[in-house]
Coordinates of C-alpha atoms in Angstrom, one line a residue:
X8 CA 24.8 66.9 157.8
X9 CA 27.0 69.1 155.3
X10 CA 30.2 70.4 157.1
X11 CA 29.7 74.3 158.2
X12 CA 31.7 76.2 155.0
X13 CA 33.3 79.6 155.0
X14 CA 33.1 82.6 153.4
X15 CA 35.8 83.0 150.5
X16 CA 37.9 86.0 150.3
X17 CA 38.2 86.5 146.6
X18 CA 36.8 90.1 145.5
X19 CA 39.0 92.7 144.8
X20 CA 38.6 96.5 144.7
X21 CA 37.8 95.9 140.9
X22 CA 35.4 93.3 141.5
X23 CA 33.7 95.5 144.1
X24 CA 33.4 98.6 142.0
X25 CA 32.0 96.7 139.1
X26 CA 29.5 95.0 141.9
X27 CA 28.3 98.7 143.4
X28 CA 28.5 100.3 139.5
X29 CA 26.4 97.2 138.0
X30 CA 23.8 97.5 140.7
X31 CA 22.9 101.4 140.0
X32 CA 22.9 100.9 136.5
X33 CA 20.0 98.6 135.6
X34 CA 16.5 99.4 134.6
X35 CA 16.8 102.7 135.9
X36 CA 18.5 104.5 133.5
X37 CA 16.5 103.0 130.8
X38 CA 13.2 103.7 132.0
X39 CA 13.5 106.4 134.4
X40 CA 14.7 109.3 132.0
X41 CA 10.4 109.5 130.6
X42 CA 9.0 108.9 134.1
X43 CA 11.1 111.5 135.8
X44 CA 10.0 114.4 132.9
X45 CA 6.4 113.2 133.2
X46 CA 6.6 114.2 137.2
X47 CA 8.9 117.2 137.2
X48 CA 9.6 118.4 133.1
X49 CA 13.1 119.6 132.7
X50 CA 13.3 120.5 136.6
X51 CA 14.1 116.4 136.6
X52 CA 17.4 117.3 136.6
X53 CA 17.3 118.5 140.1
X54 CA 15.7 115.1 141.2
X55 CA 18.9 113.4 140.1
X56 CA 20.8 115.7 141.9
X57 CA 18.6 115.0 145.6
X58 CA 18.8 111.6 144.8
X59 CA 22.9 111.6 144.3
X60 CA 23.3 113.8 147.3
X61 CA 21.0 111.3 149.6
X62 CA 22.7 108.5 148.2
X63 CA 26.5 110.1 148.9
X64 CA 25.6 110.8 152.2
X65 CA 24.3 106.8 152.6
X66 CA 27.4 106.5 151.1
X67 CA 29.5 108.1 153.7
X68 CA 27.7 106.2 156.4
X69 CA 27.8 102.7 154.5
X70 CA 31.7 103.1 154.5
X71 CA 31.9 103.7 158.0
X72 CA 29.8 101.2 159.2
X73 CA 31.4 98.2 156.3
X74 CA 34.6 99.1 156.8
X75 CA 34.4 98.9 160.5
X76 CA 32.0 95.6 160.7
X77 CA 32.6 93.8 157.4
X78 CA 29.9 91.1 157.6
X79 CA 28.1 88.8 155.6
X80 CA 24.6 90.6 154.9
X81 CA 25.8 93.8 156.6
X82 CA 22.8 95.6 156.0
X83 CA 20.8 94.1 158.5
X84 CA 23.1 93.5 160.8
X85 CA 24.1 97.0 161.9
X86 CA 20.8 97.5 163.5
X87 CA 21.0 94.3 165.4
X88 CA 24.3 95.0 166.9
X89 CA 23.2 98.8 167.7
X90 CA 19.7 98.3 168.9
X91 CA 19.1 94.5 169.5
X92 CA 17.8 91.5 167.3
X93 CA 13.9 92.8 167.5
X94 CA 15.2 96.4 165.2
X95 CA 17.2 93.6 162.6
X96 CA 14.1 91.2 162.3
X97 CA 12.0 93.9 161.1
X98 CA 14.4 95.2 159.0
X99 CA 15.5 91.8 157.7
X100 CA 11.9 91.3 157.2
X101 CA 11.7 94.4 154.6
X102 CA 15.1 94.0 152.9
X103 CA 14.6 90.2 151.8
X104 CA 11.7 91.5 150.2
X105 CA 13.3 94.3 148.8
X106 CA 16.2 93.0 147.1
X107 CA 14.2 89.7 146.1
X108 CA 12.0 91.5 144.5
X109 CA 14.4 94.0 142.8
X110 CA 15.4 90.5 141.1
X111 CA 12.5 90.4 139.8
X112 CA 11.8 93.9 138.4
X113 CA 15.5 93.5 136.5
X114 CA 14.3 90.7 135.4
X115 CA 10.9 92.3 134.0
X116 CA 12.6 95.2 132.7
X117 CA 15.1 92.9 130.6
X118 CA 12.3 91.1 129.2
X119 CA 10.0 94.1 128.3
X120 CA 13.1 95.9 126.7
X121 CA 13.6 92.2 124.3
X122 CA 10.1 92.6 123.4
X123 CA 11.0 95.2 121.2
X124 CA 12.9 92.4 118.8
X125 CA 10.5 89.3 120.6
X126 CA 7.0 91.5 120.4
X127 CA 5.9 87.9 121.4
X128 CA 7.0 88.4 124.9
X129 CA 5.0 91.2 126.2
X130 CA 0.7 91.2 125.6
X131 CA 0.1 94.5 125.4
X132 CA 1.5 98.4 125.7
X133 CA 1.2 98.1 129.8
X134 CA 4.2 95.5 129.8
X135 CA 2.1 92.5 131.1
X136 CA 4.2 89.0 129.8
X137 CA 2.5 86.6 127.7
X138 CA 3.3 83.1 128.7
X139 CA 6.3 82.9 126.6
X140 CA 7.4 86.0 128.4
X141 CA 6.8 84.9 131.8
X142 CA 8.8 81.5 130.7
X143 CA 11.9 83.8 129.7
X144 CA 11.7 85.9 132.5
X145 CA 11.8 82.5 134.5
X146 CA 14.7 81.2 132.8
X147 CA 17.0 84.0 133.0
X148 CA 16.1 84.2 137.1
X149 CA 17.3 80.1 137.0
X150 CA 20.6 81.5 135.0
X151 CA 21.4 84.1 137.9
X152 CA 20.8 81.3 140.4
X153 CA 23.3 78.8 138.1
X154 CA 25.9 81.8 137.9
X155 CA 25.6 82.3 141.8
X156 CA 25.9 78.6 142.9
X157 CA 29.0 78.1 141.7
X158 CA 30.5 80.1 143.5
X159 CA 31.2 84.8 144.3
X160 CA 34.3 84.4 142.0
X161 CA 32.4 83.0 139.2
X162 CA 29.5 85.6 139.6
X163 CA 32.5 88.0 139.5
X164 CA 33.9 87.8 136.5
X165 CA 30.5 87.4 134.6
X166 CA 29.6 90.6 136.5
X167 CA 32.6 92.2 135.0
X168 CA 32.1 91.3 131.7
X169 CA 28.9 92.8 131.6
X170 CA 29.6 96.3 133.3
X171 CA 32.4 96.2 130.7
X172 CA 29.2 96.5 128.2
X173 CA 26.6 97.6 129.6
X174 CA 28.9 101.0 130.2
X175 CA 29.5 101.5 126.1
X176 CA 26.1 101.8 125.4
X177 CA 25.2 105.0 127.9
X178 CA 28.3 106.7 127.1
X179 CA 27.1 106.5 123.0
X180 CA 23.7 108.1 124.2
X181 CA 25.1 111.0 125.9
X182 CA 27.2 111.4 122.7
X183 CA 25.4 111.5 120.1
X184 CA 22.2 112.7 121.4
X185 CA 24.3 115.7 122.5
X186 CA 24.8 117.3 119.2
X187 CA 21.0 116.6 118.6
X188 CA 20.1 118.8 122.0
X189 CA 17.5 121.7 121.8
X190 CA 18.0 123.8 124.2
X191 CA 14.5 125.6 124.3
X192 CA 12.7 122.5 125.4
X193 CA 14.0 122.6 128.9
X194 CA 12.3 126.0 128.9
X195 CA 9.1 125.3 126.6
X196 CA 6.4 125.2 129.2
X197 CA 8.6 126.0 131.7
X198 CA 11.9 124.7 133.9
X199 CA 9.8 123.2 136.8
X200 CA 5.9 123.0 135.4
X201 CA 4.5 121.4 138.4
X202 CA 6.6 123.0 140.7
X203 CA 8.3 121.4 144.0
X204 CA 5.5 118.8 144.3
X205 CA 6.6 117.2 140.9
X206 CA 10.5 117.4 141.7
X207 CA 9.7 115.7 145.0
X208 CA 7.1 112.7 143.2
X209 CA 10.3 111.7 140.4
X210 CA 12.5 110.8 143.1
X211 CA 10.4 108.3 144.1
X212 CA 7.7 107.5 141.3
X213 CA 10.0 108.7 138.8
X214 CA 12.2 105.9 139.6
X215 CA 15.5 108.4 140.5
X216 CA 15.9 106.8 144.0
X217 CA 15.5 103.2 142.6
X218 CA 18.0 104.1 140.0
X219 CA 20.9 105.0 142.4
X220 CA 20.3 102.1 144.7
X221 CA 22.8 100.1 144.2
X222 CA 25.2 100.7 147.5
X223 CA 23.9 97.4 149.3
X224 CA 25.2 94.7 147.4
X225 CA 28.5 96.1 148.4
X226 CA 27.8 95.6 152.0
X227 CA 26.2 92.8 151.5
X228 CA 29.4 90.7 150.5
X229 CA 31.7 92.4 152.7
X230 CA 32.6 89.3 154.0
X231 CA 34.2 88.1 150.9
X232 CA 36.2 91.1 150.1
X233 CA 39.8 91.5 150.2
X234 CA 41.0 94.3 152.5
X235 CA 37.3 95.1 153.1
X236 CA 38.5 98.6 155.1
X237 CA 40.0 99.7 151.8
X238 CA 38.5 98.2 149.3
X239 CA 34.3 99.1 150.7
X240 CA 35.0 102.9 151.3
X241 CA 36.7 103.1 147.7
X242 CA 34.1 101.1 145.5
X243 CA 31.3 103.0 147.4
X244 CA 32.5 106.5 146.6
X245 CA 33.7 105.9 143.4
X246 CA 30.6 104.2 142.0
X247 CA 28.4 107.4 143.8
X248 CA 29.9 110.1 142.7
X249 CA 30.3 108.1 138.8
X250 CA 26.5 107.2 138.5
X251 CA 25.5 111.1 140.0
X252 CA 27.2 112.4 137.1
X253 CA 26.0 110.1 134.5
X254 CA 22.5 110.4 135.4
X255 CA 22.6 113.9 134.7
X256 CA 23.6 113.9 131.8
X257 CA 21.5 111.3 130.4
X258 CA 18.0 113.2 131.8
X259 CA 19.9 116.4 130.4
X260 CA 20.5 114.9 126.6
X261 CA 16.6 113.0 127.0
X262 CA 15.2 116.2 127.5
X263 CA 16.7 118.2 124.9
X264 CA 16.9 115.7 121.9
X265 CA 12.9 115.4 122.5
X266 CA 11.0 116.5 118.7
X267 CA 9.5 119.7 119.8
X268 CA 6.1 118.5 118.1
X269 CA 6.3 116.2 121.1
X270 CA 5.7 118.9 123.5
X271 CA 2.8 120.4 121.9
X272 CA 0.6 118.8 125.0
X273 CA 3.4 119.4 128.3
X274 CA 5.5 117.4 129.5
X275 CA 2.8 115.6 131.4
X276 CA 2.4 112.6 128.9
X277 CA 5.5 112.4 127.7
X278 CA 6.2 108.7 129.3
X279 CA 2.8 107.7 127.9
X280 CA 4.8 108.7 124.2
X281 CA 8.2 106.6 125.0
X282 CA 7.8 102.7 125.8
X283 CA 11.1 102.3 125.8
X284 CA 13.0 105.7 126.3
X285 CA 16.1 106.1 124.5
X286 CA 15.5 103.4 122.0
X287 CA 12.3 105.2 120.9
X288 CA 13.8 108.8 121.0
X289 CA 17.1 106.9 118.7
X290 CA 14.0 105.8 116.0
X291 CA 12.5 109.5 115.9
X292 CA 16.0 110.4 115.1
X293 CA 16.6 108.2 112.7
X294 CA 19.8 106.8 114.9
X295 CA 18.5 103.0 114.1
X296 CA 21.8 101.9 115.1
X297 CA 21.7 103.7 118.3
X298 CA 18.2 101.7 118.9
X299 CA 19.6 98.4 118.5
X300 CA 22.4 99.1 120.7
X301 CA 19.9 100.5 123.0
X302 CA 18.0 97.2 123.2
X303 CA 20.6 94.9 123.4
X304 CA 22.1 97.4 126.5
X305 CA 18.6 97.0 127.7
X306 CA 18.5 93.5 128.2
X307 CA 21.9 93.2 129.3
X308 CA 21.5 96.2 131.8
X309 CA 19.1 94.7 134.1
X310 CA 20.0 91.5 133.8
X311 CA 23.2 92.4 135.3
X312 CA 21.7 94.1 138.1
X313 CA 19.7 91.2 138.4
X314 CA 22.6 88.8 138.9
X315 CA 23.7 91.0 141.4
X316 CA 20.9 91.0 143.9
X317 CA 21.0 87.6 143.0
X318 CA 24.4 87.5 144.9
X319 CA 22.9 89.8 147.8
X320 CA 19.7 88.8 148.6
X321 CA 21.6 85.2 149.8
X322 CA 23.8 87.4 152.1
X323 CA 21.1 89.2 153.9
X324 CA 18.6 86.1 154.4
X325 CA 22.1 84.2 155.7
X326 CA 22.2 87.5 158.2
X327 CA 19.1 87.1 159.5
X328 CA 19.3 83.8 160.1
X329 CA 22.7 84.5 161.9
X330 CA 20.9 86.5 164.1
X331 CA 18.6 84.0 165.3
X332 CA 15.3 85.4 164.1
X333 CA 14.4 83.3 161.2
X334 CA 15.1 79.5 160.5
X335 CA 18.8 78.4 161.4
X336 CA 18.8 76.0 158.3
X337 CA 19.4 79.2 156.5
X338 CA 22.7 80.3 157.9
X339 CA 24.3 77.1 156.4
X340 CA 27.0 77.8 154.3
X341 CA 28.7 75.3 151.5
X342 CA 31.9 74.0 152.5
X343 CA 33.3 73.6 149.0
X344 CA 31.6 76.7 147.4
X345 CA 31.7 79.5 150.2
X346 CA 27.9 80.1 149.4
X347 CA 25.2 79.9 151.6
X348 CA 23.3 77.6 149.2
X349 CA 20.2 77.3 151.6
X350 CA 19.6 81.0 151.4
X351 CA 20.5 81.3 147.4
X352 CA 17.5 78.3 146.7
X353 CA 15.3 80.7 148.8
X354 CA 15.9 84.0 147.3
X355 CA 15.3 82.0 143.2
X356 CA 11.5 81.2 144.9
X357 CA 11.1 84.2 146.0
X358 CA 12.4 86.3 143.1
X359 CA 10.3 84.1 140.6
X360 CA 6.8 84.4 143.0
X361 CA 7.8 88.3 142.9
X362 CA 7.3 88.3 139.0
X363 CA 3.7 87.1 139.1
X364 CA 1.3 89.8 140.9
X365 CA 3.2 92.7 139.8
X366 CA 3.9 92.4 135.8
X367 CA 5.5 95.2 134.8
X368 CA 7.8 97.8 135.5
X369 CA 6.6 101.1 136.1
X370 CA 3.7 99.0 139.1
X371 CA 6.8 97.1 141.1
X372 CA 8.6 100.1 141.0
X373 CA 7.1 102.5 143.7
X374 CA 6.6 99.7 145.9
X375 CA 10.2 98.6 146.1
X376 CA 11.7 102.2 145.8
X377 CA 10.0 102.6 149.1
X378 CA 10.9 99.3 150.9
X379 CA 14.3 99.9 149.5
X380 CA 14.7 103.4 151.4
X381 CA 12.9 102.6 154.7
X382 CA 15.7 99.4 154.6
X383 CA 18.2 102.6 153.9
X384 CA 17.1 104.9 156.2
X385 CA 18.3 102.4 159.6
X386 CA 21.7 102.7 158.4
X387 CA 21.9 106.0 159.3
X388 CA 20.5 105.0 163.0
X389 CA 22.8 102.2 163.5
X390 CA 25.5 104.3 162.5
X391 CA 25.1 107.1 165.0
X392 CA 24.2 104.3 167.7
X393 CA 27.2 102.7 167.5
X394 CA 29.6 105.6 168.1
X395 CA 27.5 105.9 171.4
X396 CA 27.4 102.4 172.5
X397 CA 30.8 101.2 170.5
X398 CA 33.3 103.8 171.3
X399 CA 36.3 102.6 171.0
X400 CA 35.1 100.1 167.6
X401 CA 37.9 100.8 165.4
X402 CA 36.6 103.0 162.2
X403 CA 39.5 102.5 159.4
X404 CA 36.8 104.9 157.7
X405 CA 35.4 107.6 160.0
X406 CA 32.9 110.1 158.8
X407 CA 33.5 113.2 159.4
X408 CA 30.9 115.5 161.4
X409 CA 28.6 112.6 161.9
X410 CA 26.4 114.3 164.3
X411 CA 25.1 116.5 161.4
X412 CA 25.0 114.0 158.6
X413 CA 23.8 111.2 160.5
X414 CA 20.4 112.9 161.6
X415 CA 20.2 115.0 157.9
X416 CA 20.5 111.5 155.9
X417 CA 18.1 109.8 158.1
X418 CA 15.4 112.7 157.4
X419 CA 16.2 112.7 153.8
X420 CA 15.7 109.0 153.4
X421 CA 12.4 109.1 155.5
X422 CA 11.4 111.9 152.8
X423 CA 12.0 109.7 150.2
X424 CA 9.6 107.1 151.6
X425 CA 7.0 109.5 152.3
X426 CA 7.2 110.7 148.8
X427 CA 6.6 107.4 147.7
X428 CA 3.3 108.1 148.9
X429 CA 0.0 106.9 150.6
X430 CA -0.6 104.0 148.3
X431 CA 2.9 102.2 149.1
X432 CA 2.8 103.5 153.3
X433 CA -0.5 102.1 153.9
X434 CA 0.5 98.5 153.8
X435 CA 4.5 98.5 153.9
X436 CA 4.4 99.9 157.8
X437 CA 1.0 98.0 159.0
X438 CA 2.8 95.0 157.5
X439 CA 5.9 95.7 160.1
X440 CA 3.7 96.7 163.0
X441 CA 2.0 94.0 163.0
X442 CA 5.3 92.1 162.9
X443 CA 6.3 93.5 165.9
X444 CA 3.5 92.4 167.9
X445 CA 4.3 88.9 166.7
X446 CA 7.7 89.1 167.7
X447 CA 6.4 90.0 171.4
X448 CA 3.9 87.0 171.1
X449 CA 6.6 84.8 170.4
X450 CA 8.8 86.1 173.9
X451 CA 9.9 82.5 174.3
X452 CA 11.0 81.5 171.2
X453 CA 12.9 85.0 170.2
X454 CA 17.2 85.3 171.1
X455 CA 17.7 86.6 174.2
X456 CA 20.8 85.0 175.1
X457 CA 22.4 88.8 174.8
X458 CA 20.0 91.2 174.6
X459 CA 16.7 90.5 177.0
X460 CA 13.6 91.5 175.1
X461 CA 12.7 93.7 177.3
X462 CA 15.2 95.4 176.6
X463 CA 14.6 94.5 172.7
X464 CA 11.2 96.2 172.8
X465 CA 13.0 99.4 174.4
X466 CA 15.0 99.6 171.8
X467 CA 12.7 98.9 169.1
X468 CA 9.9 101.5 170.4
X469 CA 11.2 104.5 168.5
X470 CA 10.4 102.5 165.3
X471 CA 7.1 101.6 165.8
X472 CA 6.4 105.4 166.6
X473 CA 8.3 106.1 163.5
X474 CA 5.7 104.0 161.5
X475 CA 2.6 105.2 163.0
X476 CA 3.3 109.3 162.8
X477 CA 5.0 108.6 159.4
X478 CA 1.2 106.8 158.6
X479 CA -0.5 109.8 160.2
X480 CA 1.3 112.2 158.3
X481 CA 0.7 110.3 155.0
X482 CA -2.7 109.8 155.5
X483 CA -3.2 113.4 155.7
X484 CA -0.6 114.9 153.6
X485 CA -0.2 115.8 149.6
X486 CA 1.2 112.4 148.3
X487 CA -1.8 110.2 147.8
X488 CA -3.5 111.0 151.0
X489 CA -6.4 113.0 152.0
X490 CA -4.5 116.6 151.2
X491 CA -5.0 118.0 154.7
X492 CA -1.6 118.6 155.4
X493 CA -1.4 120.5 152.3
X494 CA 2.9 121.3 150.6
X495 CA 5.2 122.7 152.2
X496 CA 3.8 121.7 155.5
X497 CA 3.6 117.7 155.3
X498 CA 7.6 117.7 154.1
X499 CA 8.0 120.0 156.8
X500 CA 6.1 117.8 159.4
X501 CA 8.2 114.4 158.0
X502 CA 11.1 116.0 159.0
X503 CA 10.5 117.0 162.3
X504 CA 8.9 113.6 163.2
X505 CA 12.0 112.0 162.0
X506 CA 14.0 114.4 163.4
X507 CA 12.5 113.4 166.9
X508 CA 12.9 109.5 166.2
X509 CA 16.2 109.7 165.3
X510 CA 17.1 111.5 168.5
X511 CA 14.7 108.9 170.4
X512 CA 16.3 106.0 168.5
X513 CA 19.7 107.1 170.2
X514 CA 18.8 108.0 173.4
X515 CA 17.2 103.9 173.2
X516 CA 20.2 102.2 171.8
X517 CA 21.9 99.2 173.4
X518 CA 23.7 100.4 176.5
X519 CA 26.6 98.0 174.6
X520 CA 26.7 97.0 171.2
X521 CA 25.4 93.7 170.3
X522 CA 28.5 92.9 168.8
X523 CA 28.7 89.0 170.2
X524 CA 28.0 86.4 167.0
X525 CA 30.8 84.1 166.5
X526 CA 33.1 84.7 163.4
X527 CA 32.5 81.3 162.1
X528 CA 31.5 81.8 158.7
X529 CA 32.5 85.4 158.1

């Protein structure tokens, strides 16, 4: 049997910056600009603005929790050592398919954007691959996976070289398309056309949360950072408050540079008019130079992102094996490398099998936004758990008025989801009911050694009622469901039901933290 490895110490605050910068900026600033002026018109703006808020306040919370327990996979195991291994399995459960699937979607998006040199790749105008296409998405997947086996440093320095890039190109866009801005299209059929309801439907289906998700990573491989209590709270901020800005600006300069002829209809099929966002609105401009730049970004954008969840989906599978609630073989790590290899060969089968049922962009996208916020919104939880149950834990990073922001993020995060709507709720929480069911059916195979599972279940009750009002709710609220609970008062009803779990979640915690696995490979 191969000799347990170790982690290797060898990212700096540079490498870490790059990692959290290269995450947010993949597809989602290529794609999202058309999808978020479809939902909301020019009122898209202030979805970019909720989104950077939620994701600063994550932020905030991320820092204290990474910089305080920098582990391998950290995202998953916050909620074991706060609420017990039964709260991490069915997180773990959600988060490998998350991020292994955001592999995939970079992946897609790289692909689709390539087709505009290789029309070859992509069939037809919805973005499914042709065979060819589907054999370049595969290869570029098995060049992540090459990248990542040799070892993090390796996978850092090609990461840097591409956020070098991949930055050159959005910084052109919001430059030049600048002096092309007309200001009375953000007011042609008015600011905010379809109202609240539309603002609300871009953050999720317009792709803006998906966009600025790229705080994870960072946690993720904690364990091989240099002065992780510096180096975490630094790259997280940094990279938030950046991308916030950036965003803006690039919806702002879509918007405006947008032919007026365009508009003739509304703004509601203007994604239907764009393929490919900036590249198109560079053609109609007659900035042909722009567009290739645009294309070449395009498939270097997301494929960077790709290569980084390639680098964190590893982390988190090695986490939940670590915690004893999926298959041990999974926790080994290379001796030599400082990668958990085992984990790495699962996360390239999953990440291909995730680019067959959904084939293209825009139909993975609400799917994962929504696992990828429900995986967000624990953090929060654990968070507030632990300064209950882990008092005196030291906090190099402590958040500020954590009573306020602790509950606030968790509601807006649980918003998000819901916004998502009824189509991605009705089979993302049966999925994790029913896995927690089969986690009680398997008492007497489950850890226990620390936490009893009684006391596991206890602990893990506030969730499962979490997931059956939030289906209640979506059944019969505005976002895909029967339109009972008509707007204001379903967003209204979401909060207060999260409101109430959160509360529940910490009266329910661990009466000790869970804070027992042996430092072996971190």
């Amino acid at each position: 049997m191969t000799e347990q490895g170790k982690f290797k110490k060898e990212l700096n605050t540079t490498d870490l910056t790059f990692v959290a910068l290269g995450a947010i900026f993949g597809s989602g600033w290529l794609f999202g600009a058309s999808y978020v002026a479809q939902y909301a018109g020019p009122a898209g703006i202030i979805s970019w603005v909720i989104g950077g808020i939620t994701v600063f306040f994550l932020g905030l919370v991320y820092c204290e929790l990474g910089a305080a327990l920098p582990k391998a996979g950290g995202i998953i195991r916050f909620p074991v050592f706060s609420h017990g291994e039964l709260v991490g399995y069915l997180l773990a459960s959600l988060t490998v398919i998350a991020f292994s699937s955001l592999i995939a979607i970079e992946v897609v998006a790289a692909r689709q954007y390539a087709a505009a040199w290789l029309p070859w790749l992509t069939a037809d105008a919805t973005g499914t691959p042709t065979m060819a296409g589907w054999i370049a998405q595969l290869l570029l997947t098995v060049l992540f996976f090459v990248i990542n086996y040799k070892g993090v440093k390796s996978f850092a320095i090609a990461n840097n070289i591409i956020s070098l890039f991949k930055f050159i190109v959005p910084a052109l866009v919001m430059i030049v398309l600048m002096c092309y801005f007309q200001p009375e299209n953000l007011t042609a059929h008015g600011f905010a056309p379809f109202g609240s309801h539309g603002v609300q439907m871009a953050v999720t289906a317009g792709g803006v949360i998906f966009a600025y998700l790229g705080l994870t990573p960072v946690v993720s491989v904690a364990s091989e950072v240099k002065n992780p209590q510096r180096t975490i709270p630094i790259a997280l901020l940094l990279s938030i408050v950046l991308s916030t800005v950036i965003y803006i600006v690039l919806q702002l300069v879509f918007l405006g540079s947008i032919p007026p002829d365009m508009l003739a209809d509304g703004w509601g099929s203007i994604a239907a008019k764009f393929s490919l966002p900036y590249h198109d609105i560079a053609l109609l401009l007659g900035l042909g130079w722009l567009g290739i730049l645009v294309v070449a970004d395009a498939v270097i954008s997301p494929a960077g992102t790709g290569n980084i969840y390639m680098v964190a989906t590893p982390r988190v599978i090695y986490a939940w094996s670590r915690s004893g609630t999926f298959f041990n073989r999974f926790s080994a790590v290379d001796k030599k490398s400082g990668i958990p290899r085992p984990a790495l060969w699962l996360t390239l089968g999953l990440s291909i099998f995730w680019t067959m049922p959904f084939p293209s962009w825009k139909e993975l996208i609400n799917v994962v936004s929504g696992a990828l916020c429900l995986s967000y919104a624990l953090a929060p939880i654990a968070c507030g758990a632990l300064r209950i149950n882990a008092p005196d834990l030291p906090r190099p990073f402590r958040v500020r008025g954590l009573k306020i922001i602790s509950p606030l993020t968790f509601i807006i995060a649980s918003l998000i989801v819901y916004w998502s709507g009824w189509s991605v709720i009705c089979w993302l929480y049966p999925i994790e009911i029913v896995l927690f069911f089969c986690y009680i059916l398997a008492g007497k195979k489950v850890p226990s050694e620390h936490v009893s599972l009684q006391q596991q279940i206890r602990s893990a009750l506030w969730l499962v009622g979490y997931y059956v009002l939030t289906l209640i709710i979506s059944y019969l609220g505005s976002f895909g469901g029967k339109g009972v609970l008509t707007s204001p008062w379903d967003v209204i009803a979401m909060a207060v039901v999260s409101l109430v779990c959160y509360y529940w979640a910490m009266k329910t915690c661990l009466p000790t933290a869970n804070i027992t696995e042996a430092p072996d490979a971190d």
